[in-house]
Every structure is written in structure tokens, then in C-alpha cells.
mmCIF file of C-alpha atoms and ligand atoms in Angstrom:
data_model
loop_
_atom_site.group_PDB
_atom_site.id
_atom_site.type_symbol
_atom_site.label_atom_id
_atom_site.label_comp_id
_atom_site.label_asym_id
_atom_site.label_seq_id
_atom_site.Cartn_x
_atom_site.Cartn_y
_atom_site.Cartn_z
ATOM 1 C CA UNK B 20 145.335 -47.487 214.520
ATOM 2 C CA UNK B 21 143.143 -45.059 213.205
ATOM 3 C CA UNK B 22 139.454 -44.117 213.538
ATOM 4 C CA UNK B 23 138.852 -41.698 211.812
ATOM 5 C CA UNK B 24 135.672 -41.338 209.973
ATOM 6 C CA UNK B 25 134.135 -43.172 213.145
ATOM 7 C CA UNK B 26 131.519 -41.715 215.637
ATOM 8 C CA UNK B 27 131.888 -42.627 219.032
ATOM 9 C CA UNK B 28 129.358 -42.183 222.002
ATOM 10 C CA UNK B 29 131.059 -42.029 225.555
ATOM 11 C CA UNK B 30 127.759 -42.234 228.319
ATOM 12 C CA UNK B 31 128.967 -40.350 231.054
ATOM 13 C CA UNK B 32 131.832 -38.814 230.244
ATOM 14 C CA UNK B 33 132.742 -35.184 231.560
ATOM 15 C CA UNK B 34 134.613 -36.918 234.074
ATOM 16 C CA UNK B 35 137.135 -39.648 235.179
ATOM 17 C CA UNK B 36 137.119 -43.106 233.597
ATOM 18 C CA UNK B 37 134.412 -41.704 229.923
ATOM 19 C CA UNK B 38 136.291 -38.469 229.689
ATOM 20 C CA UNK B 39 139.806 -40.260 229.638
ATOM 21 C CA UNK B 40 138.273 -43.219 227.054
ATOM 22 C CA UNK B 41 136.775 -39.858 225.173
ATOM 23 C CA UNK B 42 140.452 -38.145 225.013
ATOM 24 C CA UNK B 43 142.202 -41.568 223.556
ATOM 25 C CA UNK B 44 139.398 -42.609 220.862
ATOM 26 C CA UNK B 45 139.602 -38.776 220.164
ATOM 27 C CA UNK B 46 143.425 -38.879 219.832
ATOM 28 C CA UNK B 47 142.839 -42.432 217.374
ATOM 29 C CA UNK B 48 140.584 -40.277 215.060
ATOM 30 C CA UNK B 49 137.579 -40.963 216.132
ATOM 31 C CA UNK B 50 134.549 -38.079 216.085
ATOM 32 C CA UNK B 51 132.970 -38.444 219.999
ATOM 33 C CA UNK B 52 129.372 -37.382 221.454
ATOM 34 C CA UNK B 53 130.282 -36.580 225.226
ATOM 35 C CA UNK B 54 127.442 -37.383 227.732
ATOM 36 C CA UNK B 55 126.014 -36.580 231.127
ATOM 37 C CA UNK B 56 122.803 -35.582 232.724
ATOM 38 C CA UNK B 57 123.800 -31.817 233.369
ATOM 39 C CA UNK B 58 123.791 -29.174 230.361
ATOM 40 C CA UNK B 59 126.473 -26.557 232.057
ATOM 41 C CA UNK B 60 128.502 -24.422 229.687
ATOM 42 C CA UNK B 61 131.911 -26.298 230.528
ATOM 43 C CA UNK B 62 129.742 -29.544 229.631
ATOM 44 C CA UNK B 63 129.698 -28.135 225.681
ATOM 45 C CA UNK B 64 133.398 -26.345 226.307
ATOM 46 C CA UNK B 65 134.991 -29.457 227.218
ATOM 47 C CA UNK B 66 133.905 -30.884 223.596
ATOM 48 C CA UNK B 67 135.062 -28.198 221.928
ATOM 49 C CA UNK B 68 138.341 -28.255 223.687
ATOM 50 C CA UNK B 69 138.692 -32.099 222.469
ATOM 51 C CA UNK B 70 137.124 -31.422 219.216
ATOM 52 C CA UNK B 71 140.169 -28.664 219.239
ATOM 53 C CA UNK B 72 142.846 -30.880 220.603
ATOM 54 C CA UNK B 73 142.469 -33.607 218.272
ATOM 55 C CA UNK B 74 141.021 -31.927 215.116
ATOM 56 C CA UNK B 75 138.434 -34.519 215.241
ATOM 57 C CA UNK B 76 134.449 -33.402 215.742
ATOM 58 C CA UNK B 77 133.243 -33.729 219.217
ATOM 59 C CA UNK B 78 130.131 -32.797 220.614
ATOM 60 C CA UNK B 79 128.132 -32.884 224.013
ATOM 61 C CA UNK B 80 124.554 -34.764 224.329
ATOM 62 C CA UNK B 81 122.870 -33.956 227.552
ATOM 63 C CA UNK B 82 120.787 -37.511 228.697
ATOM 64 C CA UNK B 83 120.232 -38.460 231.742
ATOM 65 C CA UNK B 84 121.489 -42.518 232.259
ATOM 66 C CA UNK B 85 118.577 -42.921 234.933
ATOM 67 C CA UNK B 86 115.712 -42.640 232.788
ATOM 68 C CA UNK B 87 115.270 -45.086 229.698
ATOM 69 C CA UNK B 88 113.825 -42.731 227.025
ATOM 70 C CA UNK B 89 117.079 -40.238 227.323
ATOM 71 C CA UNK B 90 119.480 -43.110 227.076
ATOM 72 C CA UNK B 91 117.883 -43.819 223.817
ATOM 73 C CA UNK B 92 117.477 -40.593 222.720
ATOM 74 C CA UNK B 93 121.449 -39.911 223.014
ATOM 75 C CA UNK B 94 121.976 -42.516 220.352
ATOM 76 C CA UNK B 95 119.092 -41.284 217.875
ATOM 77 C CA UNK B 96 120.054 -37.599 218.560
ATOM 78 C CA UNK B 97 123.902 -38.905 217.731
ATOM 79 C CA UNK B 98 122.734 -39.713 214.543
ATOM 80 C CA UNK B 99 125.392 -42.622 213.915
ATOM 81 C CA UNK B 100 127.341 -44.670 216.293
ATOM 82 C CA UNK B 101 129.837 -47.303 215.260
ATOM 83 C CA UNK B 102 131.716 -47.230 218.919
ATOM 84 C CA UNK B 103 129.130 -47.365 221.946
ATOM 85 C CA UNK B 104 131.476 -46.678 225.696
ATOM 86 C CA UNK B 105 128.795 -47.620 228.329
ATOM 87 C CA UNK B 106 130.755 -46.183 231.088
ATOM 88 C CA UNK B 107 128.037 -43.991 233.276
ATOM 89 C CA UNK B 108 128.207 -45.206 237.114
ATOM 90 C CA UNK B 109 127.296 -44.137 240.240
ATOM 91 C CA UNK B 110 128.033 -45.947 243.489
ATOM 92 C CA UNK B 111 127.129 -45.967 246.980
ATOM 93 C CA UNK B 112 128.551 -48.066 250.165
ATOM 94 C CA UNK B 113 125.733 -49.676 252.486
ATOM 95 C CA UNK B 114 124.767 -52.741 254.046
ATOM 96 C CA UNK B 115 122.010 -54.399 252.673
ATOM 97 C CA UNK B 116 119.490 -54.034 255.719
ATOM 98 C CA UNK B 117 119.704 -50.172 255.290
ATOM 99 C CA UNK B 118 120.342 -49.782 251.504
ATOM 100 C CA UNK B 119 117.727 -47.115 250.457
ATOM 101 C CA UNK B 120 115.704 -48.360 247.548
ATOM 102 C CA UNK B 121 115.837 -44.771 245.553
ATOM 103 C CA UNK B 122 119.690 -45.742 245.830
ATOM 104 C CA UNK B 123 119.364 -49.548 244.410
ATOM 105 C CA UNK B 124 117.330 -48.108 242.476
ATOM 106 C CA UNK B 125 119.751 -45.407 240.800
ATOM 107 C CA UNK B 126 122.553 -47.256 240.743
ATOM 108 C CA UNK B 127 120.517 -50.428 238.775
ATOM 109 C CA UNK B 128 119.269 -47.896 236.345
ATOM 110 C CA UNK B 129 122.217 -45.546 235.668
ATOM 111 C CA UNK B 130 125.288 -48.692 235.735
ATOM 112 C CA UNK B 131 123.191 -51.161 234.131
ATOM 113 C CA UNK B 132 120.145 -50.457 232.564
ATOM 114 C CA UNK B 133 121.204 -47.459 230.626
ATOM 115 C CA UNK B 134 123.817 -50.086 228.422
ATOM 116 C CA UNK B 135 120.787 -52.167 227.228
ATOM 117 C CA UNK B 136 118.575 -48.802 226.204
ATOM 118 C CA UNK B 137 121.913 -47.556 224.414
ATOM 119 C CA UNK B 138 123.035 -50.919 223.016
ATOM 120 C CA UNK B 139 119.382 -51.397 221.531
ATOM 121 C CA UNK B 140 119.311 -48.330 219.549
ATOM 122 C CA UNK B 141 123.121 -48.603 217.987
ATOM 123 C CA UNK B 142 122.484 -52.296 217.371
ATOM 124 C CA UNK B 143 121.057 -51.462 214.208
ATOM 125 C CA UNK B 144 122.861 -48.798 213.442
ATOM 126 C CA UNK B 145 126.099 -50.739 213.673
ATOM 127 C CA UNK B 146 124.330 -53.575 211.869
ATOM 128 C CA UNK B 147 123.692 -50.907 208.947
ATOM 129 C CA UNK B 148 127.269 -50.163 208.483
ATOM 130 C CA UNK B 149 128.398 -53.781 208.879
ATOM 131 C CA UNK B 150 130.941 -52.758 211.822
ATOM 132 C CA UNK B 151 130.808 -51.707 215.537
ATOM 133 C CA UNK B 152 132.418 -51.939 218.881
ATOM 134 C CA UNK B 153 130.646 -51.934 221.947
ATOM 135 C CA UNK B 154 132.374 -51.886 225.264
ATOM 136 C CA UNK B 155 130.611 -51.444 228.244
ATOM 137 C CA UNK B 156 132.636 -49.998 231.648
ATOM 138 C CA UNK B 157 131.979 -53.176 234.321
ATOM 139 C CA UNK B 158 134.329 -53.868 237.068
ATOM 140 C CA UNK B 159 136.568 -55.766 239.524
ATOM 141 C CA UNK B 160 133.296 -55.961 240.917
ATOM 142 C CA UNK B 161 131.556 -57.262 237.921
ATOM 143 C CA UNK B 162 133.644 -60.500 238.548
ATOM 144 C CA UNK B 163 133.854 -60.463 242.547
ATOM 145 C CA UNK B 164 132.154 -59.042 245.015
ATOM 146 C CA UNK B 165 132.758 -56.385 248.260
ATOM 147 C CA UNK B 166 130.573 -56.237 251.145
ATOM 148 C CA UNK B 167 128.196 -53.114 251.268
ATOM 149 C CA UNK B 168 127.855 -52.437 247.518
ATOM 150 C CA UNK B 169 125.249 -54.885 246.886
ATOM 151 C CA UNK B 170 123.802 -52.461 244.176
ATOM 152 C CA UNK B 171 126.887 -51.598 242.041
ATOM 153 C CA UNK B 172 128.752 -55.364 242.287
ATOM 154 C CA UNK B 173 124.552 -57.125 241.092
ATOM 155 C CA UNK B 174 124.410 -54.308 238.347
ATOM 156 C CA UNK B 175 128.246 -54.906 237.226
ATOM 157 C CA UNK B 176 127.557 -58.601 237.239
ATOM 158 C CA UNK B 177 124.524 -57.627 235.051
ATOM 159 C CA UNK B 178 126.731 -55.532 232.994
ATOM 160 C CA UNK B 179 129.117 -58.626 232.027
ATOM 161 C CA UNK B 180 126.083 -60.649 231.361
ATOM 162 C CA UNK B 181 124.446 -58.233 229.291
ATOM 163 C CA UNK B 182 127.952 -58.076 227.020
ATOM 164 C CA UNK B 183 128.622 -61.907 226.546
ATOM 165 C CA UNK B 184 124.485 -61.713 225.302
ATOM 166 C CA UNK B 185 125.115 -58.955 223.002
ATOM 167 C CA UNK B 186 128.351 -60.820 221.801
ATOM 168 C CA UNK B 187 126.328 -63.772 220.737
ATOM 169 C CA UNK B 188 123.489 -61.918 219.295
ATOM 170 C CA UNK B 189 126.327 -60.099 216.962
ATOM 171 C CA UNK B 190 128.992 -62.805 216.257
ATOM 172 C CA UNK B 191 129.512 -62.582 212.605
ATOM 173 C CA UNK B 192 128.099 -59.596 211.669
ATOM 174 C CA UNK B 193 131.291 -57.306 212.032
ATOM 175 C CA UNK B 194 130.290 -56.003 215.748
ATOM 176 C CA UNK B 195 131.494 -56.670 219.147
ATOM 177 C CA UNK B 196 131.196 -56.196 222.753
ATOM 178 C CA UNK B 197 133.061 -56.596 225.458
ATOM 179 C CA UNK B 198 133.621 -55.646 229.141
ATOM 180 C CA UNK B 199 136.316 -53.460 230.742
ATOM 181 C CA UNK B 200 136.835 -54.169 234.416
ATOM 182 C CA UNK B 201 138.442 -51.573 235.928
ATOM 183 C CA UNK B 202 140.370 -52.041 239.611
ATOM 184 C CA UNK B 203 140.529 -48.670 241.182
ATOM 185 C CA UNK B 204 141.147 -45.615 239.344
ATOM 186 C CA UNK B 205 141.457 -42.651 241.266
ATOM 187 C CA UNK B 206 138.566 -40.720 239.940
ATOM 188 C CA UNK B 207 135.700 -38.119 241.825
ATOM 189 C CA UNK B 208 133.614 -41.514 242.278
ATOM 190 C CA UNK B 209 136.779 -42.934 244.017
ATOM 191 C CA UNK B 210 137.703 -39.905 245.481
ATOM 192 C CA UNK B 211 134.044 -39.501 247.088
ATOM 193 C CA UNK B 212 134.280 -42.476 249.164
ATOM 194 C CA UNK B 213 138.149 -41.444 251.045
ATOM 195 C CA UNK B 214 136.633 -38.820 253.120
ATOM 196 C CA UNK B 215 133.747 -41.409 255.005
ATOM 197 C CA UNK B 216 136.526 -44.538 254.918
ATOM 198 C CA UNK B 217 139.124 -41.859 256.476
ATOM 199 C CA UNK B 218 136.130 -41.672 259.490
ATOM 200 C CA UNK B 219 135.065 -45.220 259.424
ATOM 201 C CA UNK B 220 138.048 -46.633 260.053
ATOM 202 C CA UNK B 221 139.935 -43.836 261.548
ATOM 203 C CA UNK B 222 142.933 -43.551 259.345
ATOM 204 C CA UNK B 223 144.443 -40.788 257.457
ATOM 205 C CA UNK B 224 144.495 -40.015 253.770
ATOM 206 C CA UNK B 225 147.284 -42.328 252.899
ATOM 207 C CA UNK B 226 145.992 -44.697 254.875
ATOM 208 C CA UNK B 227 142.993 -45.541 252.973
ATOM 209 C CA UNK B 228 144.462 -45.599 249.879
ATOM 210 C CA UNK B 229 147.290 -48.344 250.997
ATOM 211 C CA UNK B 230 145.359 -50.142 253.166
ATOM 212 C CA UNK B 231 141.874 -49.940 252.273
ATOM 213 C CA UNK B 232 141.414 -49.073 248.431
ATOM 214 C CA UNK B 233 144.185 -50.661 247.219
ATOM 215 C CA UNK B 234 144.320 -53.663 249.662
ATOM 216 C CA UNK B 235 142.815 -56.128 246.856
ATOM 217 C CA UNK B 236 145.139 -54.715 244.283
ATOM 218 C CA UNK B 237 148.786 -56.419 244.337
ATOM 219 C CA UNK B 238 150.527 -54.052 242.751
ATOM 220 C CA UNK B 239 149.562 -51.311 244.672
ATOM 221 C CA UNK B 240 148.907 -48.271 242.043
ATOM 222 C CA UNK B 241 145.752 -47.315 240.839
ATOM 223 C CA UNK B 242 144.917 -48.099 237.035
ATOM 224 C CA UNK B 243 144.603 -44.864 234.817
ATOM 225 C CA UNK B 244 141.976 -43.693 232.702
ATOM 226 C CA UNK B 245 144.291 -43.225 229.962
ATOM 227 C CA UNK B 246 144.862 -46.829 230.542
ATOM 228 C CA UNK B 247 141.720 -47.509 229.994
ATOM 229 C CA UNK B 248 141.291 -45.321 227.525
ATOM 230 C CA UNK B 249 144.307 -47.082 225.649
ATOM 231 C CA UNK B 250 142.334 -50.479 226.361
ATOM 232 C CA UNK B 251 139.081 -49.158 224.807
ATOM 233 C CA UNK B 252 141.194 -47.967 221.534
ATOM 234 C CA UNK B 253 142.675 -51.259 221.446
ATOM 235 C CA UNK B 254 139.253 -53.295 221.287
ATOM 236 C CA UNK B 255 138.293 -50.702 218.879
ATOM 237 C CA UNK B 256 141.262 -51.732 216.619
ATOM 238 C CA UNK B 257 141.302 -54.955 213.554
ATOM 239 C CA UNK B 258 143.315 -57.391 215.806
ATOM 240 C CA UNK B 259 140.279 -57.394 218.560
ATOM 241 C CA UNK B 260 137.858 -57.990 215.740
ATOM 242 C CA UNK B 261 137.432 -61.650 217.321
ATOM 243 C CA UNK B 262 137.296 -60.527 221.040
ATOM 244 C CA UNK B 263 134.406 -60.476 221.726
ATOM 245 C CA UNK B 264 131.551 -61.966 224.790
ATOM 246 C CA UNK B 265 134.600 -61.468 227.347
ATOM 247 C CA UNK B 266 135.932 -59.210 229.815
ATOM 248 C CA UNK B 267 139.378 -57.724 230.078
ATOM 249 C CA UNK B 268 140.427 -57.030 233.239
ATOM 250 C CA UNK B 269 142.804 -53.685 234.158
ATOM 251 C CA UNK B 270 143.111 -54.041 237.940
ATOM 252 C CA UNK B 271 146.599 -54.860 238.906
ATOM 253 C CA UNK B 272 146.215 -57.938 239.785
ATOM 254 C CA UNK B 273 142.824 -57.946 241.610
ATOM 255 C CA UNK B 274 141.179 -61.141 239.829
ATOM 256 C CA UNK B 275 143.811 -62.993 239.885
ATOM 257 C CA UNK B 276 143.650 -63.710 243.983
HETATM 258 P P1 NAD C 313 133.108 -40.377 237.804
HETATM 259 O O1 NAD C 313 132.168 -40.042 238.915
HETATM 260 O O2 NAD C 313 134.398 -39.671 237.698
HETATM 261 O O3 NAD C 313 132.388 -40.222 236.407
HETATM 262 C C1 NAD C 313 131.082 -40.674 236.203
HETATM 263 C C2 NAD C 313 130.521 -39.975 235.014
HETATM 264 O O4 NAD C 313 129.176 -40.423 234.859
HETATM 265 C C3 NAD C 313 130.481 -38.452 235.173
HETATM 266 O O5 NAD C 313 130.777 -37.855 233.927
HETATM 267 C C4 NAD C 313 129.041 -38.199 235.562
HETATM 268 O O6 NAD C 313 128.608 -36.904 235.185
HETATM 269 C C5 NAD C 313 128.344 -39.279 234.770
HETATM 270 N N1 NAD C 313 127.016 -39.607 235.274
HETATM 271 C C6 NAD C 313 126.636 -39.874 236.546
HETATM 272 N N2 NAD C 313 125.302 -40.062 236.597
HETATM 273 C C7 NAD C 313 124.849 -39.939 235.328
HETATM 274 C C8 NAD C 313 123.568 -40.008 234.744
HETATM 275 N N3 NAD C 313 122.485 -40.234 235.481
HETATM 276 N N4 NAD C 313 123.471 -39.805 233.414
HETATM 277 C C9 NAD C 313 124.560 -39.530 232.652
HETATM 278 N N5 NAD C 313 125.797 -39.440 233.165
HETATM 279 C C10 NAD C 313 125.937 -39.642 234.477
HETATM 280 O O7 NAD C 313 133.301 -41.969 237.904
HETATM 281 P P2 NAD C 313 134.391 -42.950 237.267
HETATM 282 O O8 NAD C 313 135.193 -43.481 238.388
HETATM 283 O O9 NAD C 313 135.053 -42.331 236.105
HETATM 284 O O10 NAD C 313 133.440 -44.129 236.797
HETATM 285 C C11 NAD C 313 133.112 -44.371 235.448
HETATM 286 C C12 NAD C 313 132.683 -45.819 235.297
HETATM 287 O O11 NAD C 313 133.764 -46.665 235.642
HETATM 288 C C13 NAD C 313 131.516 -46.210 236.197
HETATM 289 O O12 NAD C 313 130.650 -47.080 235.510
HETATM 290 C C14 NAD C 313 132.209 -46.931 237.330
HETATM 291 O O13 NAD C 313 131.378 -47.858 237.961
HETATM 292 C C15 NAD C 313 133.341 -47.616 236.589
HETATM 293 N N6 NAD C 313 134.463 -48.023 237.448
HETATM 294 C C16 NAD C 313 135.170 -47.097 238.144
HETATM 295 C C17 NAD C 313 136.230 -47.533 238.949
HETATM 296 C C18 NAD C 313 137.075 -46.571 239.736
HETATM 297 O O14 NAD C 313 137.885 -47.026 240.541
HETATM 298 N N7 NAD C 313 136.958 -45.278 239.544
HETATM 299 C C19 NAD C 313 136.531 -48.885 239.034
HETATM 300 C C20 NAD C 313 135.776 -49.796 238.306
HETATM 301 C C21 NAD C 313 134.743 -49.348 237.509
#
């Protein structure tokens, strides 16, 4: 499978779950635009070590996923875009009585919100060239739900909603969209949330992981972003040209309790 001669924007990805989708599309040929809101120098170095790696172009785009005008901007500063990776998240664990708004808030904007302002701006662009893949980064929890993430499991349901819409509104015109959902991946976001579980429910490291984190997934190992990396490529490729409107789940087993 090769994309080469394709550009492909990864939102949020100098980390985790976008930088490992960024590394496989990269490694299938693709050119990539790498995304977050910071502009550090290891933010343009990591593109030019992938741009290196892979011989393909790759570049950075600073936008920050919270605010509407910089989500669009990415794509028009891009310049093309026939693969879109909405994959930006944030999370944070509450109960509903004491979720802060600026957090709902946030999380609403930066996990959901940001995927329509993106996907309206490549839509023609895609349209244009007669071919394009979308697939926007949902969830385990775009399908089910966890107690104290009220923010992140409404804006991943919102993010498999907004995907079967954009399916419809594209059948037939040589564009798709999908949703990944991810069961845990051991990423920083993951990673964050050991150290307050560890105190909450008194347990050690290990703990956590076995009993806690991977609890809802049966066969007990985290996914890997270069599995989902490999599952991105693959919707990318000629045999998922009719997969589209659906969700592909990569969580060992989660959904299927
Ligand atoms: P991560 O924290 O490792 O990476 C998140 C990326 O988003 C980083 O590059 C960060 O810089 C960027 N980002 C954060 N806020 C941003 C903003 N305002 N604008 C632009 N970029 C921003 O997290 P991850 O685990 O790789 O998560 C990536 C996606 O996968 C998220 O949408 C997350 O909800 C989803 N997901 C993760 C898991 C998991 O277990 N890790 C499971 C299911 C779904």
C-alpha cells in the first residue's frame, strides 16, 4: 500500500496515539503536517526526523485544537489534505457535580469540536481531488461509557456521530470517514491518570494497570499506537474504499462485553 504523493494532517500529534498514526502513514508514503498547540524547537525537529526517516516531506503546523479559527487555519495553511487524522484529546476524571466547566469546556472543544472545524475545510479539498480519508480518533468510550468522564465519553459519542454524518454527506464521491476506537494505549494521557488512581484506590503501579485500566479489556495488554497507526494506513488503503460511516474498534475485547 502506498501513499505516496498524498498529504496527510495528524491534529495533535507530537505525542502518543497522532505521532504513532504520523510514523505509519509516513512509512506508507504519505507527506504529513504534524500538529499541536505549542511551537518548541523539538515540535519542528520531530518532523524533520520523520521527514528524514521515511524520505517523505513532513512538516509541523502549530494550531491550537481549542479554538475554532486555528483548527481551520491548520488545514488552509496545509495547503492540501487528502488524509485528515482527528486524533487531538485531552481528558480529565470527575464526577459530574464538581466537573469544572473550563474543563467540559476544553475537553468538548479540543476532542470534538476541533474534527468538525478540520473536516469542514478538507471537505472540499478532498472533494477537489475526487479522493480522501478521514478518520477521526474516538474511543471505547465513544461506544460505552465510564463513570467520572462525562466530558470525554459525550464528546467521543459526538465524535462517532459526527463520522457516520460526514460518511453520508460523502458516499460516492471517493471520500470516507470513519472512527477508530481505541481501548487503552499506554500513552502520557494514560500515563497521567496512574499516579491519582495509584492514591485513590491505594494500589501500586501494577496494580492499576491490571486491575483498574485494563479491567474492561479481556485480553489484558494495552493496544499500540503502531497498531493504530497500522489501522489508520489500512482505512487509508483501496480495499476500505467502501468502509465508511462506522467505527472500528482496537480495544482487546472491550466492546464486546
Ligand atoms: P497524548 O496526550 O499522548 O497526545 C495528545 C496529543 O494531542 C499531544 O500531541 C498533544 O500535544 C495534543 N494536544 C493536546 N491539546 C491540544 C490542543 N489544544 N491543540 C492541539 N493539540 C493538542 O494522548 P493520546 O493517548 O495519544 O490520545 C490521542 C487521542 O486518542 C485522543 O483523542 C484520545 O482521546 C484518544 N484515545 C486515547 C486512548 C488511550 O488509552 N491513550 C484511548 C482511546 C482514545
Amino acid at each position: 500500500m502506498s501513499l505516496k504523493g498524498k498529504t496527510a494532517i495528524i491534529t495533535g500529534s507530537t505525542s502518543g496515539i497522532g505521532l504513532g498514526i504520523a510514523r505509519e502513514l509516513a512509512r506508507a508514503g504519505a507527506d504529513v503536517v504534524l500538529n499541536s498547540f505549542t511551537d518548541k524547537d523539538e515540535d519542528h525537529a520531530l518532523a524533520k526526523e520523520i521527514g528524514a526517516e521515511f524520505e517523505v516531506t513532513a512538516r509541523y503546523i502549530q494550531a491550537d485544537m481549542f479554538k475554532a479559527d486555528q483548527c481551520r487555519a491548520l488545514v488552509e495553511k496545509a495547503g492540501a489534505c487528502d488524509i485528515l487524522v482527528n486524533n487531538a484529546g485531552i481528558q480529565h476524571v470527575c464526577p459530574i457535580d464538581e466537573f469544572p466547566t473550563a474543563k467540559w469546556d476544553a475537553i468538548i472543544a479540543i476532542n470534538m469540536s476541533s474534527a468538525f472545524h478540520t473536516t469542514a475545510v478538507a471537505l472540499p479539498m478532498m472533494r477537489k481531488s475526487g479522493w480522501g480519508r478521514i478518520v477521526n480518533i474516538a474511543s471505547a468510550h465513544g461506544l460505552t461509557a465510564s463513570p467520572y468522564k462525562s466530558a470525554y465519553v459525550a464528546a467521543k459519542h459526538g465524535v462517532v456521530g459526527l463520522s457516520k454524518t460526514t460518511a453520508l454527506e460523502t458516499a460516492g464521491q471517493g471520500i470516507t470517514c470513519n472512527a477508530i476506537c481505541p481501548g487503552y494505549v499506554l500513552t502520557p494521557l494514560v500515563e497521567e491518570q496512574i499516579p491519582d488512581t495509584m492514591k485513590k484506590y491505594n494500589m501500586d503501579r501494577d496494580e492499576v494497570i491490571e486491575k483498574v485500566m485494563l479491567e474492561r479489556q479481556p485480553s489484558k495488554e494495552f493496544a499500540t499506537v503502531e497498531q493504530l497507526g497500522g489501522t489508520t494506513v489500512f482505512l487509508c488503503s483501496d480495499a476500505a474504499a467502501q468502509i465508511t460511516g462506522t467505527t472500528i474498534s482496537v480495544d482487546g475485547g472491550w466492546t464486546a462485553m
